[in-house]
Coordinates of C-alpha atoms (C1' of nucleotides) in Angstrom, one line a residue:
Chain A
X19 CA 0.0 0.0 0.0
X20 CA 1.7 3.4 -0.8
X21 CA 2.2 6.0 1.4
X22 CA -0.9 8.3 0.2
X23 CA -3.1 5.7 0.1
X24 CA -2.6 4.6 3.9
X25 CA -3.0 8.4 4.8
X26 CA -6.3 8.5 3.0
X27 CA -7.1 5.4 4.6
X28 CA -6.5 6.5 8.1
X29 CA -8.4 9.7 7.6
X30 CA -11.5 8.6 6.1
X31 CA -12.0 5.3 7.9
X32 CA -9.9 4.9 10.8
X33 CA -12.8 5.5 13.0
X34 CA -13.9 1.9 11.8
X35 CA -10.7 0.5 13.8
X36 CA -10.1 3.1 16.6
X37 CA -11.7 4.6 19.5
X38 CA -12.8 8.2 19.0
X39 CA -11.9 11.0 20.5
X40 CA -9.1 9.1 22.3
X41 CA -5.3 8.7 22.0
X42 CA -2.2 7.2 23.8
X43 CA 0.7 9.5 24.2
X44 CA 4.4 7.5 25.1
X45 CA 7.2 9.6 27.4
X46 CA 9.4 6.7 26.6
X47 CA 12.9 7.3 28.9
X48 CA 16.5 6.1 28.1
X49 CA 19.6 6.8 30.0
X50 CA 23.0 7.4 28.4
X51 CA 26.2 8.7 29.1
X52 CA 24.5 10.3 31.9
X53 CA 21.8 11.7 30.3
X54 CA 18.4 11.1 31.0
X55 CA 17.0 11.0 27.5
X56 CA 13.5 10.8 25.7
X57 CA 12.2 9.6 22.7
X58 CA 10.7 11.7 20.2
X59 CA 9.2 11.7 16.7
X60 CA 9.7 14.3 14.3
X61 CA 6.5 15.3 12.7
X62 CA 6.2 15.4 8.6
X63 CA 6.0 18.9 7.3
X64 CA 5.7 20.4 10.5
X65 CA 9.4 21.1 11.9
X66 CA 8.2 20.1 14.8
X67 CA 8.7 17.3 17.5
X68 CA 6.0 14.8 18.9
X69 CA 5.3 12.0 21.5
X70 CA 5.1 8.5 20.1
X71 CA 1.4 8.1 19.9
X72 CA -1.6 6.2 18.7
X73 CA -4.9 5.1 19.2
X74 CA -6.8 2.6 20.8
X75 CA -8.0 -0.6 18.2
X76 CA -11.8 -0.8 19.0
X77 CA -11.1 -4.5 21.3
X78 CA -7.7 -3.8 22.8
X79 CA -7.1 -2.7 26.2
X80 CA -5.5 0.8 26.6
X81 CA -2.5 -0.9 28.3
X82 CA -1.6 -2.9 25.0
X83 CA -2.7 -0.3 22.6
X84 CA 0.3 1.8 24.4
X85 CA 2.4 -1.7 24.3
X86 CA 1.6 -1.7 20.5
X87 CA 3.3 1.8 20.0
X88 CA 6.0 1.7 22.3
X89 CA 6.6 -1.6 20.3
X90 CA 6.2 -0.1 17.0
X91 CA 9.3 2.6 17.5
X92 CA 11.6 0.5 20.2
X93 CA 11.0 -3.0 18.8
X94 CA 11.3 -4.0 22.7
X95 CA 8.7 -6.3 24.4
X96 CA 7.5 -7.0 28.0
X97 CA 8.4 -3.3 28.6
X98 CA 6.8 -1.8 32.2
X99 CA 4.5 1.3 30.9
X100 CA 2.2 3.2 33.5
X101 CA -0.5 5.4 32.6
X102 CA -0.1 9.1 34.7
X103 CA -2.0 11.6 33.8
X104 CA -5.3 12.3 31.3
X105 CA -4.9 15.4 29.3
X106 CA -8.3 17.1 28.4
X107 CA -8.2 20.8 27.0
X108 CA -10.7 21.4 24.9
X109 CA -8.6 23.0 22.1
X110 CA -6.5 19.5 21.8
X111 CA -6.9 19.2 17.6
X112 CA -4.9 18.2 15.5
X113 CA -6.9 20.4 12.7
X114 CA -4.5 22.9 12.2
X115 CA -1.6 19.6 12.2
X116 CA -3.1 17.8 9.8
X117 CA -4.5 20.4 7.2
X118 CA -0.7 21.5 6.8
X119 CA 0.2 17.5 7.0
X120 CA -2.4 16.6 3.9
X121 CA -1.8 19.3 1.7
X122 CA 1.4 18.7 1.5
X123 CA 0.8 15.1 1.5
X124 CA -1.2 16.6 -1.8
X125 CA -4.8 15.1 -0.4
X126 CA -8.3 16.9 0.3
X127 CA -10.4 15.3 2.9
X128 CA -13.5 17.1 4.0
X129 CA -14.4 15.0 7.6
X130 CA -12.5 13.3 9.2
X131 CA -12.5 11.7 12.6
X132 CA -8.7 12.4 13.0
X133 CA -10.4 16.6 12.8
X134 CA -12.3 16.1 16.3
X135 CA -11.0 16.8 19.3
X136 CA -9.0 14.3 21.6
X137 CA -8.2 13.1 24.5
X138 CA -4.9 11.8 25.3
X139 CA -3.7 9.4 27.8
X140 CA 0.0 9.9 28.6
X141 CA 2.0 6.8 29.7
X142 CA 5.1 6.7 31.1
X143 CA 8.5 4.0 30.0
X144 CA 11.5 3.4 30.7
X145 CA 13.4 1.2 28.8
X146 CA 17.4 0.0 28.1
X147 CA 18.3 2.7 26.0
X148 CA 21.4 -0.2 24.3
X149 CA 18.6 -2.1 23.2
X150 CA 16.4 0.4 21.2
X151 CA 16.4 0.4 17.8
X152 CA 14.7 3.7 17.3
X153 CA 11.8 3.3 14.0
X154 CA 9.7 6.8 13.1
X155 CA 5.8 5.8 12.2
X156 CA 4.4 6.8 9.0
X157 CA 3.8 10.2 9.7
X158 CA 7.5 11.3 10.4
X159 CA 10.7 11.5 9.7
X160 CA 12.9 10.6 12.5
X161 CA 12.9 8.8 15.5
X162 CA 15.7 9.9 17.7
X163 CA 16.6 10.5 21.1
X164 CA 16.5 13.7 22.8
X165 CA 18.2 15.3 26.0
X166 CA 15.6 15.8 28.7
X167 CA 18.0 19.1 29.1
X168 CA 17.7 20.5 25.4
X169 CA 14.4 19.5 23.6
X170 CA 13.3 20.8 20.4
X171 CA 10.0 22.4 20.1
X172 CA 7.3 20.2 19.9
X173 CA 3.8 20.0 18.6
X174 CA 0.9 20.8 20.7
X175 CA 1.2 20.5 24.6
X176 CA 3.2 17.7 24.1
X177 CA 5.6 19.7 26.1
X178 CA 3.6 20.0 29.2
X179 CA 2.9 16.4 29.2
X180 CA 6.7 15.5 29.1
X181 CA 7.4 17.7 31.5
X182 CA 4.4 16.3 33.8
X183 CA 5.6 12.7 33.0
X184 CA 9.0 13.8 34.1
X185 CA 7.9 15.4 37.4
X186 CA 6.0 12.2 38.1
X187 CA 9.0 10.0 37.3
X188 CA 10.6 12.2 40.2
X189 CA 8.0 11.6 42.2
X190 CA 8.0 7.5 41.6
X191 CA 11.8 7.7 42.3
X192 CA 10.9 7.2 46.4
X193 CA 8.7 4.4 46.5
X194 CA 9.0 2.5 43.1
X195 CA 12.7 1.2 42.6
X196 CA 13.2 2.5 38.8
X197 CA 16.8 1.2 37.8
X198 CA 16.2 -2.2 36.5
X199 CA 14.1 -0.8 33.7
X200 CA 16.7 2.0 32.3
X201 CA 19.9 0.1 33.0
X202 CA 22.0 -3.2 31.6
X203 CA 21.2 -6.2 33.5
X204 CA 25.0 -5.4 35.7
X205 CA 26.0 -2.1 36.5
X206 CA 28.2 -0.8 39.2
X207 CA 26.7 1.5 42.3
X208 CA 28.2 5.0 41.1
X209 CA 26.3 4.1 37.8
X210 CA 23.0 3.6 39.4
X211 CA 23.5 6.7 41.7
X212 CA 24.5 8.6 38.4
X213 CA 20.8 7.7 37.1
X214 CA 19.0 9.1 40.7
X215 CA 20.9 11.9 40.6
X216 CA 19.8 13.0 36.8
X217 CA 16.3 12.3 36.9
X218 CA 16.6 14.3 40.5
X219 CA 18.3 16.8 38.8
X220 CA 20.6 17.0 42.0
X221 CA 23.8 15.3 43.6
X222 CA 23.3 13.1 46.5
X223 CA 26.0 11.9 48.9
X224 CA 27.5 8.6 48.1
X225 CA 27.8 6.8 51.0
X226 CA 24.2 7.5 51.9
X227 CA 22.9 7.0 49.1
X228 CA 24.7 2.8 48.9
X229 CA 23.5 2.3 53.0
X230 CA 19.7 3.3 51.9
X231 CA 19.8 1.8 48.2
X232 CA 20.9 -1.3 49.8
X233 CA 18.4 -1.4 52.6
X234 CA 15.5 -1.7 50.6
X235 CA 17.4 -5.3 49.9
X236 CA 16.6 -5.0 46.1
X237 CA 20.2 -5.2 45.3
X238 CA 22.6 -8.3 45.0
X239 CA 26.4 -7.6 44.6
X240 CA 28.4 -10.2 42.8
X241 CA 32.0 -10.9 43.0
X242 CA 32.6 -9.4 39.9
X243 CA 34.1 -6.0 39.4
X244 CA 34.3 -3.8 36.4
X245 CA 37.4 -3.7 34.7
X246 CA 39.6 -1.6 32.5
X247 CA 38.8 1.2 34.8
X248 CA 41.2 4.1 36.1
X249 CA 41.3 4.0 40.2
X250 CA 39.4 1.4 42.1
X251 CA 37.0 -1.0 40.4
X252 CA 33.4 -0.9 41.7
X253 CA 31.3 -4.1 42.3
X254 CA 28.7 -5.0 39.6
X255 CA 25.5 -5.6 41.4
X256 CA 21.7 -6.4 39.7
X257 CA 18.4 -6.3 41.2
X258 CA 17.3 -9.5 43.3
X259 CA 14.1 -9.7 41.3
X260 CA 12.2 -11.6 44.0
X261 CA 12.5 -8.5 46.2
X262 CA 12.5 -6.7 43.6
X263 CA 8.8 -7.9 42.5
X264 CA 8.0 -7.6 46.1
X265 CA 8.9 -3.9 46.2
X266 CA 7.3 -2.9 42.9
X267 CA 3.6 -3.8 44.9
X268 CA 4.4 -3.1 48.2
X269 CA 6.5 0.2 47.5
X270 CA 9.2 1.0 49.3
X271 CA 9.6 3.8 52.1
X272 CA 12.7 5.3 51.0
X273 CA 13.5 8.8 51.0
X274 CA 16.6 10.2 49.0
Chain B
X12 CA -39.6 16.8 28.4
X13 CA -40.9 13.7 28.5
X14 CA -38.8 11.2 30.5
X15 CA -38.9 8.6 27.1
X16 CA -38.3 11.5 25.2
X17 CA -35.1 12.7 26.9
X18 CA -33.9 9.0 27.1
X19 CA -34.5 8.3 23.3
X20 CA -32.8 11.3 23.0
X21 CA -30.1 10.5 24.8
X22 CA -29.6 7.2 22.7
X23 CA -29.8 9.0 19.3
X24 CA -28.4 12.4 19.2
X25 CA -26.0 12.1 22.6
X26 CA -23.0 11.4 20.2
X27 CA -23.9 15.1 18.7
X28 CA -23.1 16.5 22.3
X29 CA -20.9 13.9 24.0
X30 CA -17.3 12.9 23.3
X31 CA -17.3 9.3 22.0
X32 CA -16.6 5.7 24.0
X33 CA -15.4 8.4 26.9
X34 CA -17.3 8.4 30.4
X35 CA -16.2 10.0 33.4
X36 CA -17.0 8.5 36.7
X37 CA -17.1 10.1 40.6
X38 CA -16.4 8.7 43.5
X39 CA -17.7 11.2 46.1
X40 CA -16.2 10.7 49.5
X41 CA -18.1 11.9 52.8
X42 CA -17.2 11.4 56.8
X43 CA -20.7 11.1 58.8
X44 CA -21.0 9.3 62.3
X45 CA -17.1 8.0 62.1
X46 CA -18.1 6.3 58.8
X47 CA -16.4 6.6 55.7
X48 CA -19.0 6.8 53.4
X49 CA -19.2 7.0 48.9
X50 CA -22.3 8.4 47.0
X51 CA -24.1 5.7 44.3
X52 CA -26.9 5.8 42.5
X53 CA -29.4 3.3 42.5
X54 CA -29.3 2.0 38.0
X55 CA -33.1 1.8 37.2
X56 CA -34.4 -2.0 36.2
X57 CA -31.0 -3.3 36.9
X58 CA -31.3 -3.8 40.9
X59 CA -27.6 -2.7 41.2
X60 CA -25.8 0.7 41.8
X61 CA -23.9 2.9 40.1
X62 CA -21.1 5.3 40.3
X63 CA -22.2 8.8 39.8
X64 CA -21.0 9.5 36.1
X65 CA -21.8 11.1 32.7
X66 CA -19.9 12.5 30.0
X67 CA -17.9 15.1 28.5
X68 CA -19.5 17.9 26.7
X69 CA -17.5 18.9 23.0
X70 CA -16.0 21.7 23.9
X71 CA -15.7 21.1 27.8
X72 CA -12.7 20.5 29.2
X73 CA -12.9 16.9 31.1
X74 CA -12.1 18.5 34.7
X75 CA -15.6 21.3 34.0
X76 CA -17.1 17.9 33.1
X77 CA -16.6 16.2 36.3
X78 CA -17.4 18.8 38.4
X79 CA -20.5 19.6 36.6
X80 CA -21.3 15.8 37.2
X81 CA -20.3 16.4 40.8
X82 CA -22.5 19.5 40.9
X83 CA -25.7 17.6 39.5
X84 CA -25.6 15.1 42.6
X85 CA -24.4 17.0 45.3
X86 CA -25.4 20.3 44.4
X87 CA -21.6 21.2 45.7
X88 CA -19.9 23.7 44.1
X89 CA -16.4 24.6 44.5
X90 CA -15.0 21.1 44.9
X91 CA -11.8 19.7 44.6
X92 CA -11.6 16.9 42.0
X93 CA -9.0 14.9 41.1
X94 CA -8.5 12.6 38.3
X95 CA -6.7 9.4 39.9
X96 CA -6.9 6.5 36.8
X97 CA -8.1 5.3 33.4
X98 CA -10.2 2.3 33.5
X99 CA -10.3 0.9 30.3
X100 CA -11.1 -3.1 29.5
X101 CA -12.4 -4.0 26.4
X102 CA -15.5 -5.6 27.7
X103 CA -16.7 -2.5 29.3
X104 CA -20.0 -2.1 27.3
X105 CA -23.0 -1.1 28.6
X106 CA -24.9 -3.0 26.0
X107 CA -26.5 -5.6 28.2
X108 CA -27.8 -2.6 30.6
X109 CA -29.0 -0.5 28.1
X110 CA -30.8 -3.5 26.2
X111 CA -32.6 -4.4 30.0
X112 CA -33.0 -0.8 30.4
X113 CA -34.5 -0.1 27.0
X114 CA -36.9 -3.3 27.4
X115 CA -38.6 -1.8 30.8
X116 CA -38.4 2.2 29.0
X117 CA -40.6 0.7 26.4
X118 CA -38.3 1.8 23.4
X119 CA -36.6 0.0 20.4
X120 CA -33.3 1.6 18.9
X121 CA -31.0 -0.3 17.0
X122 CA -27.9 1.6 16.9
X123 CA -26.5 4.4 19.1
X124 CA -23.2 5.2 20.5
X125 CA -24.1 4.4 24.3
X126 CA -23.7 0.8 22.9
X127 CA -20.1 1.2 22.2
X128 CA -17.5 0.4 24.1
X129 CA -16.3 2.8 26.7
X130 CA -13.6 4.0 28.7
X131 CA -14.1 6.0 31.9
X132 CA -11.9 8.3 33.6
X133 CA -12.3 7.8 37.6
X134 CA -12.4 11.0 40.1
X135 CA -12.3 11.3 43.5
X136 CA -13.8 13.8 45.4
X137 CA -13.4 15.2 49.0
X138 CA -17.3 16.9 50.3
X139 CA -18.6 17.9 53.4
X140 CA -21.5 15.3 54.0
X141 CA -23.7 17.5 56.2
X142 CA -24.3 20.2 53.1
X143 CA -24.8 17.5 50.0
X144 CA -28.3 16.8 49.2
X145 CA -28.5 13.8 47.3
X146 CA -30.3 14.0 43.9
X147 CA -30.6 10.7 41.7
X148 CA -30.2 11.4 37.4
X149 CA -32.7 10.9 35.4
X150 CA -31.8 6.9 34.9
X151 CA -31.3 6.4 38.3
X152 CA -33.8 5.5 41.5
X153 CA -32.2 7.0 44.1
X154 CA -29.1 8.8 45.3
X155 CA -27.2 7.5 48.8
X156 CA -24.8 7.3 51.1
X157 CA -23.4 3.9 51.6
X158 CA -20.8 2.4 54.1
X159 CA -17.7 2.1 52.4
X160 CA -17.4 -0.9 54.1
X161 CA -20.9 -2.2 53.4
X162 CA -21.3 -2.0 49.6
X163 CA -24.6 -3.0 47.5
X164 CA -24.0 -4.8 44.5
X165 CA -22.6 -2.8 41.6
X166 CA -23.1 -2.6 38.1
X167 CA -19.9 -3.1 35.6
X168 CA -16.3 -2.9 37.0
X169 CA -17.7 -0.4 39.6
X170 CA -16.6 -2.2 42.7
X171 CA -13.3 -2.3 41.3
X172 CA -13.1 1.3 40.6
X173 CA -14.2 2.3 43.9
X174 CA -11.7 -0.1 45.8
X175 CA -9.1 1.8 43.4
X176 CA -10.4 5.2 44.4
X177 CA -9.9 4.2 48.1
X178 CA -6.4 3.1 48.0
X179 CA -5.4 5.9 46.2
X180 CA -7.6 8.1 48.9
X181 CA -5.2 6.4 51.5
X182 CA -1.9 6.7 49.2
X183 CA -2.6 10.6 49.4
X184 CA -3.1 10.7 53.0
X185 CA 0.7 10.9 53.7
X186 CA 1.3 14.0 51.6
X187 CA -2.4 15.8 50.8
X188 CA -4.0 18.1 53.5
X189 CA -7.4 15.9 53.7
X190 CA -9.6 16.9 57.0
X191 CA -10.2 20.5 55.2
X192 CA -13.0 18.5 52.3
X193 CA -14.9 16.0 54.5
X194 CA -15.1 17.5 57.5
X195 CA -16.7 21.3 59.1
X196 CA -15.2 23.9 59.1
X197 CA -15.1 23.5 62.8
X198 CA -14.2 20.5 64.5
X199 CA -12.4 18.6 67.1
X200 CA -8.7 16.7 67.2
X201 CA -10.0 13.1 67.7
X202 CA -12.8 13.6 65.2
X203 CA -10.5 15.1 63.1
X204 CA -8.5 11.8 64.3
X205 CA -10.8 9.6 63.7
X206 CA -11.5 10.4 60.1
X207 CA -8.1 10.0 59.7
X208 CA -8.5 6.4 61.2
X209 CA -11.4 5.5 59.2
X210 CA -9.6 5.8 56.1
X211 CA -6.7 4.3 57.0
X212 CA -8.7 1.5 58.7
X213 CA -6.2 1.8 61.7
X214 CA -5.9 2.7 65.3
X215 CA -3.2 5.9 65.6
X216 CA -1.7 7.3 68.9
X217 CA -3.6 9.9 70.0
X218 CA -0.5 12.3 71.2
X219 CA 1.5 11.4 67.9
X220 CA -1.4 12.2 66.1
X221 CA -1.7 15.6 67.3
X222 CA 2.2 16.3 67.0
X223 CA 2.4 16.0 63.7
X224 CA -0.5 17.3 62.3
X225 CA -0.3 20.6 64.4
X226 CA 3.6 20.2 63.0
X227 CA 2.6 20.8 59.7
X228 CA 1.2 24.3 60.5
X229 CA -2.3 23.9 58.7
X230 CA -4.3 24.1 61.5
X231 CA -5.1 26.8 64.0
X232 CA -6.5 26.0 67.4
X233 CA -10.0 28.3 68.6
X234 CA -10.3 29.3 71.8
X235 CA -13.4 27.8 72.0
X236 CA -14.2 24.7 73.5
X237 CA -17.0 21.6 72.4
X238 CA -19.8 22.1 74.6
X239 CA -22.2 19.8 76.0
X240 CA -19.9 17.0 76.4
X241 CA -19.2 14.4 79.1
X242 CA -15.8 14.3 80.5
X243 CA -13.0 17.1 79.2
X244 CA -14.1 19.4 76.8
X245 CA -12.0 19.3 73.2
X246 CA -10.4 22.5 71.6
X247 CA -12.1 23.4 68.3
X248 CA -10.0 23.6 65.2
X249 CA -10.0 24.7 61.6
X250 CA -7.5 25.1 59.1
X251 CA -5.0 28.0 58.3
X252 CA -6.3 28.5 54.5
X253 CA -3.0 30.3 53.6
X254 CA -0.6 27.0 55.0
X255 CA -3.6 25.0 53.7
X256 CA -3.0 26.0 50.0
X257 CA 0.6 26.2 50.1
X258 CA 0.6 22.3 51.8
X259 CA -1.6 21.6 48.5
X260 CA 0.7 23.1 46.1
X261 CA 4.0 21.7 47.8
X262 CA 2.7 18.6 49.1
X263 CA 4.3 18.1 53.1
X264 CA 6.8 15.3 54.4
X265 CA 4.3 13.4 56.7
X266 CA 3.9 9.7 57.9
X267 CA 1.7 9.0 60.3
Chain C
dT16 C1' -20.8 19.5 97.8
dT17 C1' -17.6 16.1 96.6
dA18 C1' -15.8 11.8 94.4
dT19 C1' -15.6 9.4 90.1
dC20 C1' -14.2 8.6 85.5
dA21 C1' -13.6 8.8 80.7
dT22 C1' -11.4 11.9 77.9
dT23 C1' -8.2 15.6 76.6
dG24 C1' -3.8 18.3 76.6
dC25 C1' 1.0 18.1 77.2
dG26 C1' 5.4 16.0 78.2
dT27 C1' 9.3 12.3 78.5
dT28 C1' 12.1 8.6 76.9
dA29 C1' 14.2 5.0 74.0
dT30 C1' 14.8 3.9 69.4
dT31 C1' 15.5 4.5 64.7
dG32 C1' 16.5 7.2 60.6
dT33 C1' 19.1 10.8 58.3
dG34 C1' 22.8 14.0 56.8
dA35 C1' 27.5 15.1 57.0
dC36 C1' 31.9 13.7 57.0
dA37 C1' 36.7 10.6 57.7
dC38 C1' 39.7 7.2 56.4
dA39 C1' 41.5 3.1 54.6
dA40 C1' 41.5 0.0 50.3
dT41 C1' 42.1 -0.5 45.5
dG42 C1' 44.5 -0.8 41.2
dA43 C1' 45.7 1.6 36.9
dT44 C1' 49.1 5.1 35.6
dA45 C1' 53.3 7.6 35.9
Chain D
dT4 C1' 57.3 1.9 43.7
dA5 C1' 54.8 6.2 44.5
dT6 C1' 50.8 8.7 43.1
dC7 C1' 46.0 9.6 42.8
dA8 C1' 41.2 9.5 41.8
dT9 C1' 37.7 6.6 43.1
dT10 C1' 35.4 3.1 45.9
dG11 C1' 33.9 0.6 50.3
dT12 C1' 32.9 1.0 55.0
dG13 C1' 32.4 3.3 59.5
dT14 C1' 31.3 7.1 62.8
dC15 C1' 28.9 10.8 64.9
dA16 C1' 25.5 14.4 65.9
dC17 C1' 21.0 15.4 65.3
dA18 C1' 16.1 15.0 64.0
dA19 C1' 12.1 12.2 63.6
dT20 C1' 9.3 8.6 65.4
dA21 C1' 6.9 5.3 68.5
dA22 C1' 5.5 4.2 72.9
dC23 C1' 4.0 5.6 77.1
dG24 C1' 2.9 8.7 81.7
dC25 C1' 0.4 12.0 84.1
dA26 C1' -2.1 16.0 85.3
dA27 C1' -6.3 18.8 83.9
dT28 C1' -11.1 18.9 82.7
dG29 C1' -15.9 18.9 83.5
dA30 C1' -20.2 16.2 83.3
dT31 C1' -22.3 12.6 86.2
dA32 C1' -23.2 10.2 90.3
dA33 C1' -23.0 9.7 95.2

DNA sequence: TTATCATTGCGTTATTGTGACACAATGATA
DNA sequence: TATCATTGTGTCACAATAACGCAATGATAA
């Protein structure tokens, strides 16, 4: 099917496959070289940035519709996503998006249910950013990855809902244990502090932080340590998943 | 308007007003007699109960819609709502209701959005039980209080979105002022206490309890005194609107 | 009038948790 | 073999917390 014709397609009878009025936004979050980075999409025509996003197939659950698209552009699996927050302004269209997208796509479409207003469900990932292969949809260009500290400008509010998704990843931080989703299966103490202290956006003290990381008992060190390194070799450690499954419903009372 | 009239309505043109295969549902919290207690509405012909919902106007923003919701049952204004989760399983359909419901209305219709699939967005809501006055919509029987701890039978995935609601009511206890929606605006330590108790469903010391809610500042202590009761008369108190808001805004360390 | 008694207001103590910091151990590099 | 940045572990003062004691209050009963 070419290009034009799956535009046309989704315009003029999407509605027959997705939910109205609703979408899935994905603040899908990487770490890497120290960075706490983001995925993003860049939008044909507009010169603009967006969310990965989608809608909701008329018999799927919400949970795996977001699945699907986080899917679609990581090609990662079995990936922990958490809806946060509903986002409901009445002047969320797309109009203005998509008449610029379609005439330059070089199509005329009078209705459409893509022209309605929408809802958007923002859910939250974080993923191994070593195992992404970043893959833009059908409507952009590029998939890339994108400093949390120097984003581009992006359509809509997709701002504000990064940076709400952000603030409630802060939040998370002191009762949900977060590493084991954004780093390798082994990594070494100052690596997992590193990661606290840039989603905090703030140093914390090393010694504390080991005695209270380490008393939540999600942590195993091994006998290994890292190698080829300048100065003293830290201990490789990774999560105890039993505890680890244990904290993740329980929570944690932990304060950094 | 006839009651048939509105309700045939509602079936055939509601999609003209209403946001598709979106709902929004409330759960309304009150404190009466030391009971935690939720307001449902009793679904006509079904024999069950229902969460007070409705929803979301074209051009209204989903917050306006829930309090409007809010407003219609309670005849509150001025509350504080909060969105707290998506519910959104494929099998929620109202089609088996509405068919049962249609049979005893007396009317036929074949298709209409209200048969689609739906997914709600759940809000929690904080009142002052002695100033609601109940008011059932127009598919409903009646409009009560019930015993959070004694709940009828309920219609869809409604239990499950109330037992949600609750344990995200007692999640927020540790860092949300609560006392200020659900109680007076005058009223005593222990009862103030004991609301607390009721939603944690746990005993707290009495002397702690005071410490640290008079440490975070929101309250201010009256000179006057609860009259006409045996044994040693309780302070009254009410909360310090200025420390209030700012304890809203910034959230407050606190683990009781 | 006075004693009783459940309840309130305020205080004390032992224990635990937290922040700030010191120092020895490590191991590649010079 | 000395150097040096970095890691691992320990200590100490202080704050927060839980557990509990006791006197004050004021309606009720003797």
């Amino acid at each position: 099917m070419s290009f034009e014709k799956k535009i046309r397609d989704l315009y003029i009878s999407g509605h027959e496959h997705y939910l109205r009025n609703i979408s899935v936004d994905c603040i899908i979050f990487g770490f890497h070289q120290n960075e706490l980075k983001v995925l993003l999409l860049e939008a044909k025509y507009a010169g603009m940035w967006a969310l990965p996003g989608g809608f909701i197939l008329k018999e799927e659950h919400m949970d795996a519709a977001a699945k699907r698209i986080l899917k679609d552009r990581t090609s990662l699996d079995n990936i922990y996503l958490q809806q946060f927050h509903v986002f409901s302004e009445p002047n969320r269209s797309t109009k203005k998006i998509n008449n610029q997208f379609m005439k330059n796509v070089g199509i005329e479409i009078e209705e459409s249910w893509m022209f309605e207003r929408f809802i958007t469900i923002g859910y939250t990932a974080l993923v191994d950013f070593s195992k992404v292969h970043p893959l833009p949809d059908i409507i952009s260009n590029a998939c890339e990855w994108h400093n949390i500290h120097s984003l581009p400008e992006m359509i809509l509010d997709h701002k504000a809902i990064l940076e709400k998704a952000l603030e409630n990843l802060r939040l998370q931080l002191n009762y949900h244990p977060v590493g084991y989703n954004l780093l390798p299966e082994k990594f070494t103490m100052p690596e997992l502090q590193k990661l606290y202290e840039t989603i905090l956006d703030r140093t914390l003290d090393r010694r504390n932080f080991q005695r209270k990381i380490m008393g939540t008992g999600i942590l195993k060190r091994l006998a290994e340590t890292k190698k080829g390194v300048a100065h003293k070799a830290p201990y490789y450690y990774k999560f105890d998943m039993r505890k680890y499954q244990k904290a993740l419903k329980s929570g944690m009372g932990f304060e950094l």
